[in-house]
Short mmCIF file of C-alpha atoms and ligand atoms in Angstrom, two decimals:
data_model
loop_
_atom_site.label_atom_id
_atom_site.label_comp_id
_atom_site.label_asym_id
_atom_site.label_seq_id
_atom_site.Cartn_x
_atom_site.Cartn_y
_atom_site.Cartn_z
CA MET A 1 0.00 0.00 0.00
CA PHE A 2 2.83 2.40 0.80
CA ASP A 3 5.42 3.34 -1.79
CA SER A 4 8.21 3.66 0.74
CA GLU A 5 9.09 3.57 4.41
CA LEU A 6 9.06 7.35 4.36
CA ASP A 7 5.44 7.46 3.30
CA ARG A 8 4.52 4.88 5.90
CA ASP A 9 6.18 6.91 8.65
CA ALA A 10 4.58 10.12 7.49
CA SER A 11 1.21 8.41 7.54
CA LYS A 12 1.79 7.16 11.09
CA VAL A 13 2.74 10.62 12.27
CA SER A 14 -0.26 12.33 10.74
CA ARG A 15 -2.55 9.61 12.11
CA ARG A 16 -1.09 10.00 15.57
CA VAL A 17 -1.49 13.77 15.43
CA PHE A 18 -5.06 13.34 14.33
CA LEU A 19 -5.87 10.90 17.13
CA THR A 20 -4.20 13.07 19.74
CA GLY A 21 -6.16 16.05 18.56
CA ALA A 22 -9.41 14.12 18.57
CA GLY A 23 -8.63 12.69 22.02
CA ALA A 24 -8.00 16.14 23.41
CA ALA A 25 -11.23 17.41 21.94
CA VAL A 26 -13.21 14.54 23.47
CA ALA A 27 -11.47 15.00 26.82
CA GLY A 28 -12.15 18.72 26.69
CA LEU A 29 -15.79 18.11 25.95
CA ALA A 30 -16.05 15.57 28.77
CA PHE A 31 -14.38 17.99 31.13
CA TRP A 32 -16.76 20.77 30.12
CA GLN A 33 -19.75 18.51 30.60
CA LEU A 34 -18.52 17.40 34.01
CA ARG A 35 -17.53 20.79 35.18
CA LYS A 36 -20.36 23.25 34.83
CA PRO A 37 -23.28 22.72 32.63
CA ARG A 38 -25.25 20.29 34.78
CA VAL A 39 -26.83 23.32 36.39
CA LEU A 40 -27.33 24.95 33.02
CA GLU A 41 -28.78 21.76 31.53
CA ALA A 42 -31.18 21.47 34.43
CA ALA A 43 -32.12 25.13 34.11
CA ALA A 44 -32.54 24.80 30.34
CA ALA A 45 -34.68 21.69 30.70
CA ALA A 46 -36.77 23.41 33.32
CA ALA A 47 -37.06 26.53 31.16
CA ALA A 48 -38.19 24.49 28.14
CA SER A 49 -41.00 22.84 30.05
CA GLU A 50 -41.94 25.84 32.12
CA PRO A 51 -44.49 28.45 31.30
CA LYS A 52 -43.02 31.76 30.21
CA GLU A 53 -44.72 33.45 33.12
CA VAL A 54 -43.45 33.23 36.66
CA THR A 55 -44.86 34.12 40.06
CA VAL A 56 -42.70 36.31 42.29
CA VAL A 57 -43.27 38.58 45.26
CA LEU A 58 -42.42 42.25 44.75
CA PHE A 59 -40.58 44.19 47.46
CA SER A 60 -39.80 47.87 47.81
CA ASP A 61 -36.15 48.93 48.14
CA SER A 62 -36.76 49.36 51.88
CA GLY A 63 -37.68 45.67 52.09
CA GLU A 64 -41.45 46.08 52.37
CA ARG A 65 -43.42 43.16 50.93
CA LEU A 66 -45.71 44.61 48.26
CA LYS A 67 -47.62 41.90 46.39
CA LYS A 68 -47.41 38.58 44.62
CA VAL A 69 -47.49 38.98 40.84
CA GLN A 70 -47.43 36.84 37.74
CA ILE A 71 -44.99 38.37 35.26
CA PRO A 72 -43.24 37.32 32.05
CA LYS A 73 -39.93 35.58 32.63
CA VAL A 74 -36.91 37.73 31.76
CA ILE A 75 -35.26 36.11 28.75
CA LYS A 76 -32.26 37.73 27.05
CA THR A 77 -29.64 36.60 24.57
CA GLU A 78 -26.08 35.92 25.61
CA ALA A 79 -25.01 39.14 23.86
CA GLU A 80 -27.58 41.16 25.80
CA TRP A 81 -26.44 39.70 29.13
CA ARG A 82 -22.78 40.33 28.26
CA LYS A 83 -23.58 43.96 27.49
CA GLN A 84 -25.45 44.42 30.77
CA LEU A 85 -23.10 42.56 33.12
CA SER A 86 -19.41 42.65 34.04
CA ASP A 87 -17.40 39.66 32.76
CA ASN A 88 -17.31 38.28 36.30
CA ALA A 89 -21.05 38.66 36.86
CA PHE A 90 -21.75 37.09 33.46
CA ASP A 91 -19.56 34.05 34.22
CA ILE A 92 -21.23 33.53 37.59
CA ALA A 93 -24.86 34.51 37.00
CA ARG A 94 -25.24 33.27 33.43
CA ARG A 95 -22.63 30.47 33.34
CA ALA A 96 -22.95 29.06 36.87
CA ASP A 97 -19.37 29.82 37.83
CA THR A 98 -18.46 30.39 41.51
CA GLU A 99 -16.52 33.38 42.81
CA ILE A 100 -13.41 32.72 44.88
CA ALA A 101 -14.18 32.81 48.62
CA PHE A 102 -13.45 36.08 50.44
CA THR A 103 -13.18 38.01 47.14
CA GLY A 104 -16.79 39.09 46.58
CA LYS A 105 -18.32 42.43 47.52
CA TYR A 106 -20.76 41.21 50.13
CA TRP A 107 -19.36 38.30 52.19
CA ASN A 108 -18.36 40.70 54.97
CA VAL A 109 -21.19 43.24 54.62
CA HIS A 110 -23.55 43.26 57.60
CA ASP A 111 -25.41 46.50 56.94
CA LYS A 112 -29.19 46.52 56.83
CA GLY A 113 -30.68 46.34 53.38
CA LEU A 114 -32.05 44.35 50.50
CA TYR A 115 -30.24 42.09 48.06
CA ARG A 116 -31.63 42.07 44.53
CA CYS A 117 -30.71 39.99 41.46
CA ILE A 118 -27.85 41.62 39.50
CA CYS A 119 -29.59 40.58 36.26
CA CYS A 120 -33.27 41.47 36.74
CA ASP A 121 -33.67 43.27 40.12
CA ASN A 122 -35.87 40.55 41.58
CA ALA A 123 -35.73 40.81 45.39
CA LEU A 124 -33.80 37.82 46.77
CA PHE A 125 -32.58 38.26 50.34
CA ASP A 126 -32.95 40.61 53.29
CA SER A 127 -30.02 41.48 55.55
CA ALA A 128 -32.14 40.35 58.53
CA THR A 129 -31.46 36.73 57.48
CA LYS A 130 -27.76 37.20 56.69
CA PHE A 131 -25.23 35.58 58.99
CA ASP A 132 -21.48 35.21 59.19
CA SER A 133 -20.88 31.67 57.94
CA GLY A 134 -17.09 31.98 57.86
CA THR A 135 -17.10 30.62 54.31
CA GLY A 136 -16.19 33.84 52.50
CA TRP A 137 -19.51 33.92 50.63
CA PRO A 138 -22.58 35.95 51.60
CA SER A 139 -24.79 33.55 53.52
CA PHE A 140 -28.47 33.72 54.43
CA TRP A 141 -30.74 31.34 56.30
CA GLN A 142 -33.77 32.08 54.10
CA PRO A 143 -34.70 33.85 50.85
CA ILE A 144 -36.92 36.92 51.08
CA ALA A 145 -39.76 34.94 49.49
CA ALA A 146 -39.79 31.25 48.56
CA GLU A 147 -41.33 32.16 45.18
CA ASN A 148 -38.41 34.40 44.23
CA VAL A 149 -35.77 31.68 44.12
CA THR A 150 -35.81 28.32 42.36
CA GLU A 151 -33.93 25.29 43.64
CA THR A 152 -32.67 22.55 41.33
CA ARG A 153 -30.57 19.42 41.73
CA ASP A 154 -26.96 20.02 40.67
CA THR A 155 -24.52 17.12 40.15
CA THR A 156 -21.57 19.14 38.84
CA PHE A 157 -18.19 17.66 39.95
CA GLY A 158 -20.06 14.44 40.80
CA ILE A 159 -21.33 16.06 44.01
CA VAL A 160 -25.06 16.28 44.63
CA ARG A 161 -25.95 19.81 45.65
CA THR A 162 -28.97 22.06 45.40
CA ALA A 163 -28.40 25.01 43.11
CA VAL A 164 -30.32 28.22 43.70
CA SER A 165 -31.36 30.47 40.83
CA CYS A 166 -33.48 33.58 40.34
CA THR A 167 -37.05 32.62 39.48
CA GLU A 168 -37.52 35.69 37.31
CA CYS A 169 -34.46 35.36 35.04
CA ASP A 170 -32.74 32.02 35.86
CA ALA A 171 -29.56 33.75 37.07
CA HIS A 172 -27.37 31.31 38.97
CA LEU A 173 -27.08 32.59 42.54
CA GLY A 174 -25.30 29.83 44.47
CA HIS A 175 -26.24 26.72 46.44
CA VAL A 176 -28.23 25.90 49.56
CA PHE A 177 -26.96 23.54 52.27
CA ASP A 178 -28.61 22.14 55.39
CA ASP A 179 -25.90 23.21 57.85
CA GLY A 180 -27.23 26.72 58.51
CA PRO A 181 -28.42 28.32 61.73
CA GLN A 182 -31.92 28.25 63.17
CA PRO A 183 -34.75 28.94 62.60
CA THR A 184 -34.41 27.16 59.24
CA GLY A 185 -31.14 25.24 59.56
CA LEU A 186 -30.40 26.27 55.97
CA ARG A 187 -27.37 28.07 54.54
CA TYR A 188 -27.98 29.87 51.27
CA CYS A 189 -24.38 30.23 50.08
CA MET A 190 -24.52 32.96 47.46
CA ASN A 191 -22.14 34.66 45.04
CA SER A 192 -21.76 38.39 45.65
CA ALA A 193 -21.49 38.86 41.88
CA SER A 194 -25.07 37.67 41.38
CA LEU A 195 -26.41 40.22 43.88
CA ARG A 196 -26.93 43.98 44.12
CA PHE A 197 -27.18 45.39 47.63
CA ILE A 198 -29.50 48.29 48.44
CA PRO A 199 -28.65 49.70 51.89
CA ARG A 200 -31.56 50.74 54.12
CA SER A 201 -31.18 54.12 55.74
ZN1 ZN B 1 -32.94 37.61 38.21
#
């Protein structure tokens, strides 16, 4: 089949290069699938089967509960989110990344106020439920209204966790664990980058 040893060797080399390249691509894909998108897949699956309207509770900036409303879900393109958000906020809120502990804006903030979604302004947490978890992430023992956050099973990294997202726009917020303080025993471990704090005077 081959005219010479040279041709045979050249063929081996190019085949090896091809296989290595293909192997790397498959490994990269597997890594990507393992690493993040379980949350995104779950969110996408949920979004596909969900109605385009969601029920949330509105709050004033001073934290006053206003009313429960049914509103259209906030849906934007990747380009629109990138334009609106910082690179860091985009990676965390729209790509389910996690900020490095003790680096976010709010882990050590204990002022009174309201935490809204960085993407859509949905009210998420009140400072009255914030506690010092020692983790380096802003931590709360309860969301401001159960309707305003959505919890989904997340198996990224092969660990079963419960991811927390914004009901109104699907922004990834963080995870909830059952080692929090009373009265709920829950620890909503959030990313500062997904939140916008409104201090209460
Ligand atoms: Zn939102």
